[in-house]
Coordinates of C-alpha atoms (C1' of nucleotides) in Angstrom, one line a residue:
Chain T
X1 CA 6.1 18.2 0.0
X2 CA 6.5 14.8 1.9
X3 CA 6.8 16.4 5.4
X4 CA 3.6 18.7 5.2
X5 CA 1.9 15.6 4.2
X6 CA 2.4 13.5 7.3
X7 CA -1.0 12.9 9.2
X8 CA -1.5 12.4 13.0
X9 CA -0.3 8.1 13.4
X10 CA 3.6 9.5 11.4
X11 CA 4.7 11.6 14.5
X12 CA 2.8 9.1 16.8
X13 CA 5.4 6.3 15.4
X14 CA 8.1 8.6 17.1
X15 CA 7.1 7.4 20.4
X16 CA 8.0 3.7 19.3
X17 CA 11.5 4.6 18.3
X18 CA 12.4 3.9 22.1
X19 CA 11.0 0.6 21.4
X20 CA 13.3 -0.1 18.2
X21 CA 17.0 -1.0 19.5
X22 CA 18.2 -4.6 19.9
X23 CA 18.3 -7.3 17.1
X24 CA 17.1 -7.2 13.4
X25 CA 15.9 -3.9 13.0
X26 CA 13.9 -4.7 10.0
X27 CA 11.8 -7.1 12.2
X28 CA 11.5 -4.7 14.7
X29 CA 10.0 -2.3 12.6
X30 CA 7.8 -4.4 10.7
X31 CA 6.2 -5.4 14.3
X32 CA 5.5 -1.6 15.0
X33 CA 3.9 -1.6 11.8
X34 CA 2.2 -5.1 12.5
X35 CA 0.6 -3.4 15.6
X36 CA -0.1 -0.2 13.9
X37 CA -2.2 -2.0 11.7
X38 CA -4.3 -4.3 13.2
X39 CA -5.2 -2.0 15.8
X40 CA -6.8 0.0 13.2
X41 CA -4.6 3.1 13.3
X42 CA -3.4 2.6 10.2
X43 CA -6.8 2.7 7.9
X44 CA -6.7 0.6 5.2
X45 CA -5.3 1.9 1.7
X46 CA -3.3 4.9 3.7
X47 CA 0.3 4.9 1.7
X48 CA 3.6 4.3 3.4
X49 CA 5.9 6.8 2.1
X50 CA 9.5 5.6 2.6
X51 CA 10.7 9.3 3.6
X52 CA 8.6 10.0 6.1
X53 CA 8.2 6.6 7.8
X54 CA 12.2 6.1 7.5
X55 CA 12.5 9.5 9.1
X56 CA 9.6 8.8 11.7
X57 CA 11.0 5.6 13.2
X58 CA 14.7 6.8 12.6
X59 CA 15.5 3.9 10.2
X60 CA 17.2 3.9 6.6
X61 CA 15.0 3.5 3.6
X62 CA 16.6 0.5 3.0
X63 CA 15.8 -1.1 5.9
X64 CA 12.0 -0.1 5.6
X65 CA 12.1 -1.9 3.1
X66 CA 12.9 -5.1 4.2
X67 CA 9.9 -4.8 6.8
X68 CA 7.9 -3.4 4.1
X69 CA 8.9 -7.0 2.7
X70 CA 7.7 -8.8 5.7
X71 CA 4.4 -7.2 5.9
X72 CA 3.9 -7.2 2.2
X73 CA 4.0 -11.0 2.4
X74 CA 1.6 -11.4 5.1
X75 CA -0.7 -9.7 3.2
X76 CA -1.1 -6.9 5.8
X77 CA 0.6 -4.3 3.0
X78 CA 0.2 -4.5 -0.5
X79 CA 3.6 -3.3 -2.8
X80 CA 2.5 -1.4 -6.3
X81 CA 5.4 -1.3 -8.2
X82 CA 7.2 2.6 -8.5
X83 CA 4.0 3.5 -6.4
X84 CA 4.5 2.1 -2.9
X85 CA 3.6 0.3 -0.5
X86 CA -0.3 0.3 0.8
X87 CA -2.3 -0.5 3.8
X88 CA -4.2 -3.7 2.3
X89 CA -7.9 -2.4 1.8
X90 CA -10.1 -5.7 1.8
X91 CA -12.7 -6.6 -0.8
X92 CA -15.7 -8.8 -0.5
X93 CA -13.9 -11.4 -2.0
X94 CA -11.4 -11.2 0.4
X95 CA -13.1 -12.2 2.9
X96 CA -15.2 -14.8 1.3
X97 CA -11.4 -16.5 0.5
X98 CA -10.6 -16.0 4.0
X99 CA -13.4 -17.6 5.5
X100 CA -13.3 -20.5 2.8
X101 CA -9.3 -20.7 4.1
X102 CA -10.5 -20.8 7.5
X103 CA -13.4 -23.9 6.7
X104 CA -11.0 -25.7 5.4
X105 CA -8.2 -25.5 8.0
X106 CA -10.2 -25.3 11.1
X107 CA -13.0 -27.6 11.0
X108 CA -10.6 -30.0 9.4
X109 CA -8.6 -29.6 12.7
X110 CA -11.5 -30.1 14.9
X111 CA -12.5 -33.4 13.2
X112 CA -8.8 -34.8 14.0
X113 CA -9.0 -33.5 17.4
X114 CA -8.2 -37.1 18.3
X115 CA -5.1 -37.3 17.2
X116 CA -3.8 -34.1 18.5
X117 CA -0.9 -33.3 20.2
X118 CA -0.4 -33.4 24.1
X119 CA -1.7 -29.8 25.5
X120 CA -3.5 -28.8 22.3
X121 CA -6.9 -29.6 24.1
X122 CA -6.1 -27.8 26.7
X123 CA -5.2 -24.4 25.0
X124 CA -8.5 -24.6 23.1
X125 CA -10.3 -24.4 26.6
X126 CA -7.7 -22.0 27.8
X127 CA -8.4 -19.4 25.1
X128 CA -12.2 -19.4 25.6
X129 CA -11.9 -19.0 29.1
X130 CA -9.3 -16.3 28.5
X131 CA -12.6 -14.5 26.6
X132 CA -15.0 -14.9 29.0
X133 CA -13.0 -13.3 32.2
X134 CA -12.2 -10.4 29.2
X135 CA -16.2 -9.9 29.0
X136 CA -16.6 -9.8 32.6
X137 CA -14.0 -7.2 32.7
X138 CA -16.0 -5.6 29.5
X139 CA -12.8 -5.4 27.9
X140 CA -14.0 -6.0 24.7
X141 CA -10.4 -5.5 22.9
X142 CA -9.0 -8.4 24.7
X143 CA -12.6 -10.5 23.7
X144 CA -11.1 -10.1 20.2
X145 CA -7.4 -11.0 20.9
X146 CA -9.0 -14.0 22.8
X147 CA -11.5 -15.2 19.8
X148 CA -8.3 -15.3 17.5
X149 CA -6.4 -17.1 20.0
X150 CA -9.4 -19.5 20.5
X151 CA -9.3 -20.1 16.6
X152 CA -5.2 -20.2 16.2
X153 CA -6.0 -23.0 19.3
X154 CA -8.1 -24.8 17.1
X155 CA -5.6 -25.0 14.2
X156 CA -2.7 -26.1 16.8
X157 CA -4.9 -29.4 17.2
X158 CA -3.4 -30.7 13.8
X159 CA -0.4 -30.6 15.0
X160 CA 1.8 -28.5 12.2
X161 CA 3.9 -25.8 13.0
X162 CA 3.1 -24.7 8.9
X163 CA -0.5 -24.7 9.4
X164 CA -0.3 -22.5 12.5
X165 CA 1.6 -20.0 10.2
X166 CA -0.2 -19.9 7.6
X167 CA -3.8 -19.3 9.8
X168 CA -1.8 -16.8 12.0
X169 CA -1.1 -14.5 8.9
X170 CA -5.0 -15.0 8.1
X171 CA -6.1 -14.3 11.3
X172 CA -4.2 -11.3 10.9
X173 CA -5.3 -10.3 7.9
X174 CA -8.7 -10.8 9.3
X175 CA -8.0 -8.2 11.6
X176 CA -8.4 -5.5 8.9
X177 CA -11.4 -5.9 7.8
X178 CA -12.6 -5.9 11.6
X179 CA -12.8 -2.4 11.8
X180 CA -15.6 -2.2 9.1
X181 CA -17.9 -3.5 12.1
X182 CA -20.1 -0.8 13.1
X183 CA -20.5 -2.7 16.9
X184 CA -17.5 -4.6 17.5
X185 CA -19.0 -5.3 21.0
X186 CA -22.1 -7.1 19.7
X187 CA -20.2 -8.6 16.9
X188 CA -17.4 -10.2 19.4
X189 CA -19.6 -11.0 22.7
X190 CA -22.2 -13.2 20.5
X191 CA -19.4 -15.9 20.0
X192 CA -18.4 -16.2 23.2
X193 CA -21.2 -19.2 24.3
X194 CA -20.3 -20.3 20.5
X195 CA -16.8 -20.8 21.3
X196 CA -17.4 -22.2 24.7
X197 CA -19.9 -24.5 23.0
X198 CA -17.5 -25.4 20.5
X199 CA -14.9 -26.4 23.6
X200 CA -17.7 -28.7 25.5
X201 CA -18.5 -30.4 22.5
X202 CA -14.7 -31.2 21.6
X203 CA -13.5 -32.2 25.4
X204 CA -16.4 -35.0 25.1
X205 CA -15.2 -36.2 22.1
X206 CA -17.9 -35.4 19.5
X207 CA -15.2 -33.9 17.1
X208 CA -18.0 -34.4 14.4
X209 CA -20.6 -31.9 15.9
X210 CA -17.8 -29.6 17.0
X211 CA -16.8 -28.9 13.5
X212 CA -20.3 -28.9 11.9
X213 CA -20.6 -26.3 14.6
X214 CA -17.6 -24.2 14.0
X215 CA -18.9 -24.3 9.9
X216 CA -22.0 -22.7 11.0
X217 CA -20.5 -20.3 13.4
X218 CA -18.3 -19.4 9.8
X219 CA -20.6 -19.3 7.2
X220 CA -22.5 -16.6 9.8
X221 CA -19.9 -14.2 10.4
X222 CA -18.9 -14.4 6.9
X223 CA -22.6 -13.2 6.1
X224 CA -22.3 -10.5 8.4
X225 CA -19.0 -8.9 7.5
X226 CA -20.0 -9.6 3.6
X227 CA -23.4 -7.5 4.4
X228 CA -21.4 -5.0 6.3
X229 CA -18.9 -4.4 3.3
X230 CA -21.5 -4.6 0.8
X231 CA -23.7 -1.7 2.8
X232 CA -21.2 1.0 2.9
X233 CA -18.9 0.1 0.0
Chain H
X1 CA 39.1 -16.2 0.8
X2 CA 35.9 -15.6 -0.9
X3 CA 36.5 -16.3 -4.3
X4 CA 38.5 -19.6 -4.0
X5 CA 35.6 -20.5 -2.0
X6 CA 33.2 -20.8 -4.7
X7 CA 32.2 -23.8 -6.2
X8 CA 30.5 -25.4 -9.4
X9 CA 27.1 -23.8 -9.0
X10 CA 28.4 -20.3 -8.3
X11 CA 30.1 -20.0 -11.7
X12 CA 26.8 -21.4 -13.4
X13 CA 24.6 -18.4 -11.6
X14 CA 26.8 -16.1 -14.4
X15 CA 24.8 -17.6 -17.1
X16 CA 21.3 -17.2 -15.5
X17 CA 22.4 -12.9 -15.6
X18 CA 20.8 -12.7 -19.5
X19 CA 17.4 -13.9 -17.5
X20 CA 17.8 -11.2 -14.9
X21 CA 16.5 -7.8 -16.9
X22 CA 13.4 -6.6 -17.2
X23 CA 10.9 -5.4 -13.6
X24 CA 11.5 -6.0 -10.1
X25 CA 15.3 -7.3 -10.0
X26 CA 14.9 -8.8 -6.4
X27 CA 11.6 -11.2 -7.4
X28 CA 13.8 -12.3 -11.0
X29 CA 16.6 -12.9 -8.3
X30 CA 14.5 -15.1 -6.5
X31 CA 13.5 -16.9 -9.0
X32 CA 16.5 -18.1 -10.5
X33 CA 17.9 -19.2 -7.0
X34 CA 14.3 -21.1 -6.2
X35 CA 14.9 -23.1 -9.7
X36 CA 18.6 -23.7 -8.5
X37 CA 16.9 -24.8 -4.9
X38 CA 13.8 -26.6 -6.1
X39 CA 15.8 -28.7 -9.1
X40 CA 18.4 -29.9 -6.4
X41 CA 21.5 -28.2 -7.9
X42 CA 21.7 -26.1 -4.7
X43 CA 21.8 -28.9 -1.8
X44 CA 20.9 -28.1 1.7
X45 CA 23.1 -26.9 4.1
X46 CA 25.0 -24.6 1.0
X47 CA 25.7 -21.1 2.4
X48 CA 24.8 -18.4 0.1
X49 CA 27.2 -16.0 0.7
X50 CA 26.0 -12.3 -0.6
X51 CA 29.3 -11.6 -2.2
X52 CA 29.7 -13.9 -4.2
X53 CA 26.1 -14.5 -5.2
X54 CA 25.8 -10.7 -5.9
X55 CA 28.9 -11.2 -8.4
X56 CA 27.4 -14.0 -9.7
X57 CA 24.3 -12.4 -10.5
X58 CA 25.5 -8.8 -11.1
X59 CA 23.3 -7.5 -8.6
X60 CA 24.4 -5.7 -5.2
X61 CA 24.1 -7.0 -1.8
X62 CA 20.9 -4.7 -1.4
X63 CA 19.0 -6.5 -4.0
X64 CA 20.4 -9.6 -3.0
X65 CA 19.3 -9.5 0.3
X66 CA 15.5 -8.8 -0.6
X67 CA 15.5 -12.1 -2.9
X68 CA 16.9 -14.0 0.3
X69 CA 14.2 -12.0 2.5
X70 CA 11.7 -13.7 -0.3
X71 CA 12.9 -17.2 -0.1
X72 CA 13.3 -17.0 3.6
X73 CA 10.1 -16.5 3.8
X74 CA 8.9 -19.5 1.7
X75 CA 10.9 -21.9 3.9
X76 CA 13.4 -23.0 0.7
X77 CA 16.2 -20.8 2.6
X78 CA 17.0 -20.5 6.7
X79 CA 18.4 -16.9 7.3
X80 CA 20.7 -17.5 10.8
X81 CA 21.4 -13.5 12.1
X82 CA 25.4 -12.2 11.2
X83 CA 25.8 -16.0 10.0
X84 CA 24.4 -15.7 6.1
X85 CA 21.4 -17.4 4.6
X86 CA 21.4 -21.0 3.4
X87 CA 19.8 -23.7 1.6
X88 CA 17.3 -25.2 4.1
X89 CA 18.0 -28.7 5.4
X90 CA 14.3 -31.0 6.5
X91 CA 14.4 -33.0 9.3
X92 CA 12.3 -35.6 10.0
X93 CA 9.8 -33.4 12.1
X94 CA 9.8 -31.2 9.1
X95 CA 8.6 -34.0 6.8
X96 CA 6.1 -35.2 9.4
X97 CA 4.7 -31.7 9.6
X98 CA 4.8 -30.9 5.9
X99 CA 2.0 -34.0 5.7
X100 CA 0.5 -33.3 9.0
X101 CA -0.4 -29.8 6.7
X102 CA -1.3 -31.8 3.5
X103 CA -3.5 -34.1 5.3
X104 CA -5.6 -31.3 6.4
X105 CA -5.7 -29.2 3.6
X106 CA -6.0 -31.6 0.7
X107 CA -8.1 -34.2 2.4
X108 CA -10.2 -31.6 3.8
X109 CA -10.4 -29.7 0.0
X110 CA -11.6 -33.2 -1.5
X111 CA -14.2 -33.4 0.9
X112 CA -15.5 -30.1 -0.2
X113 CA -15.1 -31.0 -4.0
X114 CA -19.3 -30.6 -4.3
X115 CA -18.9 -26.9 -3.8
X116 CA -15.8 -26.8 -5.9
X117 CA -15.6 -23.4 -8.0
X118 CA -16.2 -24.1 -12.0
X119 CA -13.1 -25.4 -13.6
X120 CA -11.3 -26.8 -10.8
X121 CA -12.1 -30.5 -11.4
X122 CA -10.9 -30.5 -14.7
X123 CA -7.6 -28.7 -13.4
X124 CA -7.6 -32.0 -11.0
X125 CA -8.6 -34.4 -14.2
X126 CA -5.8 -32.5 -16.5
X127 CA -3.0 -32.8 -13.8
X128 CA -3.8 -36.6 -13.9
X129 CA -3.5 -36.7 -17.4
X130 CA -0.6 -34.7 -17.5
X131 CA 1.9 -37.4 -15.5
X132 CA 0.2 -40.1 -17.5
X133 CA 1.4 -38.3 -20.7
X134 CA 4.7 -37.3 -19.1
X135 CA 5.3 -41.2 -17.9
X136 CA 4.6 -42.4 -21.4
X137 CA 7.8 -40.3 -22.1
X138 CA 9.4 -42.0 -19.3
X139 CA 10.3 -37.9 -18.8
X140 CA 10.4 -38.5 -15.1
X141 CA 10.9 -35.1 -14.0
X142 CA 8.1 -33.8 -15.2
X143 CA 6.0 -36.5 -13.6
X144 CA 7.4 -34.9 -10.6
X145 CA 6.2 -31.8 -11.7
X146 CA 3.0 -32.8 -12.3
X147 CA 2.3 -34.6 -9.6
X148 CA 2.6 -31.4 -8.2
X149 CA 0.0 -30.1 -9.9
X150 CA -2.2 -32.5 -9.1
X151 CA -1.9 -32.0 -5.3
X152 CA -2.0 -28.5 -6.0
X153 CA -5.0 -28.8 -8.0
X154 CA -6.6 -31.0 -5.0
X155 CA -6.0 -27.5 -3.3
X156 CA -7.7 -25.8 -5.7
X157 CA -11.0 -27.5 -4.9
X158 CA -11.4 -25.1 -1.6
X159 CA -11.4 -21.6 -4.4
X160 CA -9.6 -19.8 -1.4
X161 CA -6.4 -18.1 -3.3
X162 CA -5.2 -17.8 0.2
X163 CA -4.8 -21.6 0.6
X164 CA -3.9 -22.3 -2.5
X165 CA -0.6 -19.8 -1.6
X166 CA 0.4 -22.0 1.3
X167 CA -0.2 -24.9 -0.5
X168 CA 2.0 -23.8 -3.1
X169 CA 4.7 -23.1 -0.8
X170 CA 4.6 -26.2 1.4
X171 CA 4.8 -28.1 -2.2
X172 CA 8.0 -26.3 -3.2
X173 CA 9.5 -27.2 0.2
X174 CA 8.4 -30.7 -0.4
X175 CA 10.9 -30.6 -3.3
X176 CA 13.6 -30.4 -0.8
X177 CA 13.2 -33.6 0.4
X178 CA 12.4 -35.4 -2.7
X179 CA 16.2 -35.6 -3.6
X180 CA 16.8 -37.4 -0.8
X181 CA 14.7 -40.4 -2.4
X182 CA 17.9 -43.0 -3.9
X183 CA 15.3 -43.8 -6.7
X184 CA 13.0 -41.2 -7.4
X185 CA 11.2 -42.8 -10.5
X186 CA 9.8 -45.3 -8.6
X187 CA 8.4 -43.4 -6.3
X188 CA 6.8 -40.6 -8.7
X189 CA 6.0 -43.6 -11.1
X190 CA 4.0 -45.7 -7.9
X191 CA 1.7 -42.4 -7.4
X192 CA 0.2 -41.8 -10.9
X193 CA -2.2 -45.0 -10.6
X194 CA -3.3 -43.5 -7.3
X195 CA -3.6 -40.2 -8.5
X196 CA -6.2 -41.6 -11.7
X197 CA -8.2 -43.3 -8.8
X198 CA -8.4 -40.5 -6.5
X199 CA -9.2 -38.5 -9.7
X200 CA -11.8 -41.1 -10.6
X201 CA -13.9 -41.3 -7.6
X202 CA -13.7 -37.4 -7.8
X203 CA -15.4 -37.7 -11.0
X204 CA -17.7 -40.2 -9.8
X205 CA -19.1 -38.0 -6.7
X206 CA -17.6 -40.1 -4.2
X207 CA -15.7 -37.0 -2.8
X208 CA -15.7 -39.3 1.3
X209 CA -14.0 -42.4 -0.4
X210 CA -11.1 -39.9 -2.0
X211 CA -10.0 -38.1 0.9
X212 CA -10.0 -41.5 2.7
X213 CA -7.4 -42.7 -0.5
X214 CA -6.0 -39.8 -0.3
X215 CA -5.0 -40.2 3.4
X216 CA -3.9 -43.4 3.2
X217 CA -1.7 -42.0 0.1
X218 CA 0.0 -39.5 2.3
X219 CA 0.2 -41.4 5.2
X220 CA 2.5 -44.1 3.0
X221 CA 4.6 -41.3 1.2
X222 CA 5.2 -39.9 4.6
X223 CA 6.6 -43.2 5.7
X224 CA 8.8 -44.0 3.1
X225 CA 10.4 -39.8 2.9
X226 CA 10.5 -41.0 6.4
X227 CA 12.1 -44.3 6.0
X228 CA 14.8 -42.7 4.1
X229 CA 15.7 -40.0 5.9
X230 CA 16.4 -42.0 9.4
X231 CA 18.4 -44.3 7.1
X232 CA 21.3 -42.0 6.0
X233 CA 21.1 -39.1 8.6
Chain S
dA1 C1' 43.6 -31.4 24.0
dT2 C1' 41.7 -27.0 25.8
dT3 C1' 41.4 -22.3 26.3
dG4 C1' 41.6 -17.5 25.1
dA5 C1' 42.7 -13.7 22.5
dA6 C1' 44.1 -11.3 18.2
dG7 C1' 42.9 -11.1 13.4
dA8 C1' 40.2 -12.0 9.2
dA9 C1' 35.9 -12.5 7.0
dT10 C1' 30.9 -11.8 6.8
dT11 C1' 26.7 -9.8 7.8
dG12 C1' 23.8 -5.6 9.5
dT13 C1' 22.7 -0.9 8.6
dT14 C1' 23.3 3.5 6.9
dG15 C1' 23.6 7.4 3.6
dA16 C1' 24.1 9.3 -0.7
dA17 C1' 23.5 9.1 -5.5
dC18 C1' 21.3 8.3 -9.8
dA19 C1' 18.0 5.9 -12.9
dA20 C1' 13.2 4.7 -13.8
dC21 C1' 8.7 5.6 -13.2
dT22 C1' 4.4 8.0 -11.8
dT23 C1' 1.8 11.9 -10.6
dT24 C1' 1.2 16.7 -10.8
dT25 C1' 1.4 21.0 -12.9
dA26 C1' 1.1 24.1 -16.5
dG27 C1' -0.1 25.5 -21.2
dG28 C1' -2.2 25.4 -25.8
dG29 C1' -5.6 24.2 -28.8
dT30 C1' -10.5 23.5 -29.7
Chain V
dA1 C1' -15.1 25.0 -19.9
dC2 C1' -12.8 20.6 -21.8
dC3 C1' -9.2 17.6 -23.5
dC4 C1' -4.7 16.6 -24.8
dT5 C1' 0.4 17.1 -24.4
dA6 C1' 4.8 18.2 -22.4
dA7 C1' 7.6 19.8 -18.8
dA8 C1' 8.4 19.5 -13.8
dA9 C1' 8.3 17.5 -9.4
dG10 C1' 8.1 13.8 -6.4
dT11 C1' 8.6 8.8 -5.3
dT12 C1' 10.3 4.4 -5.8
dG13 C1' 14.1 1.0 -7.7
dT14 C1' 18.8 -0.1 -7.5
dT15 C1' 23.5 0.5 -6.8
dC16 C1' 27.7 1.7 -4.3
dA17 C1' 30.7 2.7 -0.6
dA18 C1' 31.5 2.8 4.1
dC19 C1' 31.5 1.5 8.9
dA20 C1' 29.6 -1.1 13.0
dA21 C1' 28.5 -5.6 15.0
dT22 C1' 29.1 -10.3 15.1
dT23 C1' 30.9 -14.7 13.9
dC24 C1' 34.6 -17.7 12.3
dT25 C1' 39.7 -18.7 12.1
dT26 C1' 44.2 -19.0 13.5
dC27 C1' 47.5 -19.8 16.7
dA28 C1' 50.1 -19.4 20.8
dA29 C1' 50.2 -20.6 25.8
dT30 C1' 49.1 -23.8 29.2

DNA sequence: ATTGAAGAATTGTTGAACAACTTTTAGGGT
DNA sequence: ACCCTAAAAGTTGTTCAACAATTCTTCAAT
């Protein structure tokens, strides 16, 4: 029976319903969702049954489904067809394709730091030092929410409102495969003099090192989710 | 009244109802209309209005609205809350971002063709060879087509499926703009020596000298999309 | 011309219904 | 026990009809 089936995070997304009543409902719900899954409440490959979410955030099936759409096309939900829709569980290729999307797109921002827009420098900075106050607090959450700012920074340097888009749904996505690190203390805090190295070399104009930099700092925490995936997979 | 309102390419939707039968209704939908968008038969700034569409097609609103939420979402369509969805119109800071994307990704993709994954130059060499062919036929739409491929081959170099997804889609908005061009065979006709030397210093290792034509290539397409837009707007 | 309000038309959302498909369950045969 | 098949149950796919919310149109008054 659907209802018996419902786990612990279904009557959680109750509370949120307060939080769902303005405009575009679909949108809405796809942002509780959005939260709900890249804070790691909702594990990945957990199923999204249509009944009980619909009745759990007091919206019609149809209009699930739209969000289901959303999320579905940032890659955060997968959609089997006559099966539902899925938390997106991440494979080891997966993240080798995100980090070879991320090479691309952010050290080929860096190297046009010249050229970038009015302010963009000064975000990059911002976002690192937003990390380091959120390790002096030892709120290590925030550490994360400011290393994918830092990054999203680093794509704003080219200057396309696309590009941002497209590297915000993969820093997202990124965000799932996260959880799979056994110390997401360690795994955060040791970029934090990366990123602020990153920043220093970029503000004096050696756009060159900064990205050879940033391709190192990649190719390493690829290794280390790839060996983390690999060990318990 | 809705029905007098429709015009030429409503009517010609009936037709494309034998192509609608078969497994998801809503991604069929969206195809159909993309072709319409893509081909230029549905101009920007057309309203699609989910009645008559959904007659049209002989699918309900429901259904309807999911292929919108699909194209939305691929930038071909804007979706304006209570006003309707419609054919998306590119401004000039559109057309300037589209390349400030391209720059980064393709240019950055040909830099990294040494580590390309197996196959992908010859996709890059047979994309060439394909417009080449296509020209001989003076069948000029289809050197539009494959100059497509070719930059979405360039894409290809990266091996990140991810990439290759935006790419896709910044390509098929690209399409929106190309009707704007007064003579559009010469300026498909122009790229396809550029393409075989881009293609050719691929070949020959010189991955530096490539991006560098490659820029220059995007930076003079850019001008003239440009050029003609600021001319009749 | 401008403004404002009534009316028409369209989109936003819901709920129910049925079809299509998948998964589960229950039996039979070996 | 094991494997295969068929019925049953449950879920998703799609449509339809209705109403609420919002925008667009019309038109009179100033």
């Amino acid at each position: 029976m659907a209802h018996t089936s419902s786990t612990h995070w279904v009557r959680e997304l109750t509370l949120e319903r307060t939080a769902i009543s303005g405009s575009s409902t679909a949108a809405r719900v796809a942002g509780v969702l959005r939260n709900y899954v890249t804070e790691g409440r909702l594990l990945p490959g957990t199923r999204l049954s249509e009944e009980d979410l619909g009745e759990a955030l007091g919206v019609s099936r149809n209009t699930l489904r739209e969000a289901f759409r959303l999320l579905t096309h940032e890659r955060l939900l997968v959609h089997r067809f006559h099966r539902g829709v899925f938390v997106r569980t991440l494979a080891v290729e997966d993240v080798r394709d995100l980090y070879g999307f991320r090479r691309v797109v952010e050290c080929s921002s860096l190297r046009r730091a010249a050229q970038a827009p009015a302010g963009a420098l000064d975000r990059v900075r911002a976002a690192v030092e937003e990390g380091e106050a959120a390790a002096r607090r030892s709120a290590w959450p925030e550490v994360g929410t400011a290393n994918m700012h830092f990054h999203q920074a680093i794509v704003g340097l080219a200057g396309s409102v696309r590009l941002d888009d497209a590297a915000s749904h993969v820093l997202a996505e990124q965000r799932l495969v996260f959880h799979v690190m056994a110390a997401p203390r360690a795994f955060h805090e040791a970029y934090l003099a990366e990123n602020r190295h990153i920043c220093d070399l970029l503000f004096d104009g050696r756009a060159e090192e900064a990205a050879a930099a940033l391709e190192r700092y990649l190719d390493e925490a690829e290794r280390q989710l790839v060996e983390a995936l690999t060990a318990d997979g």
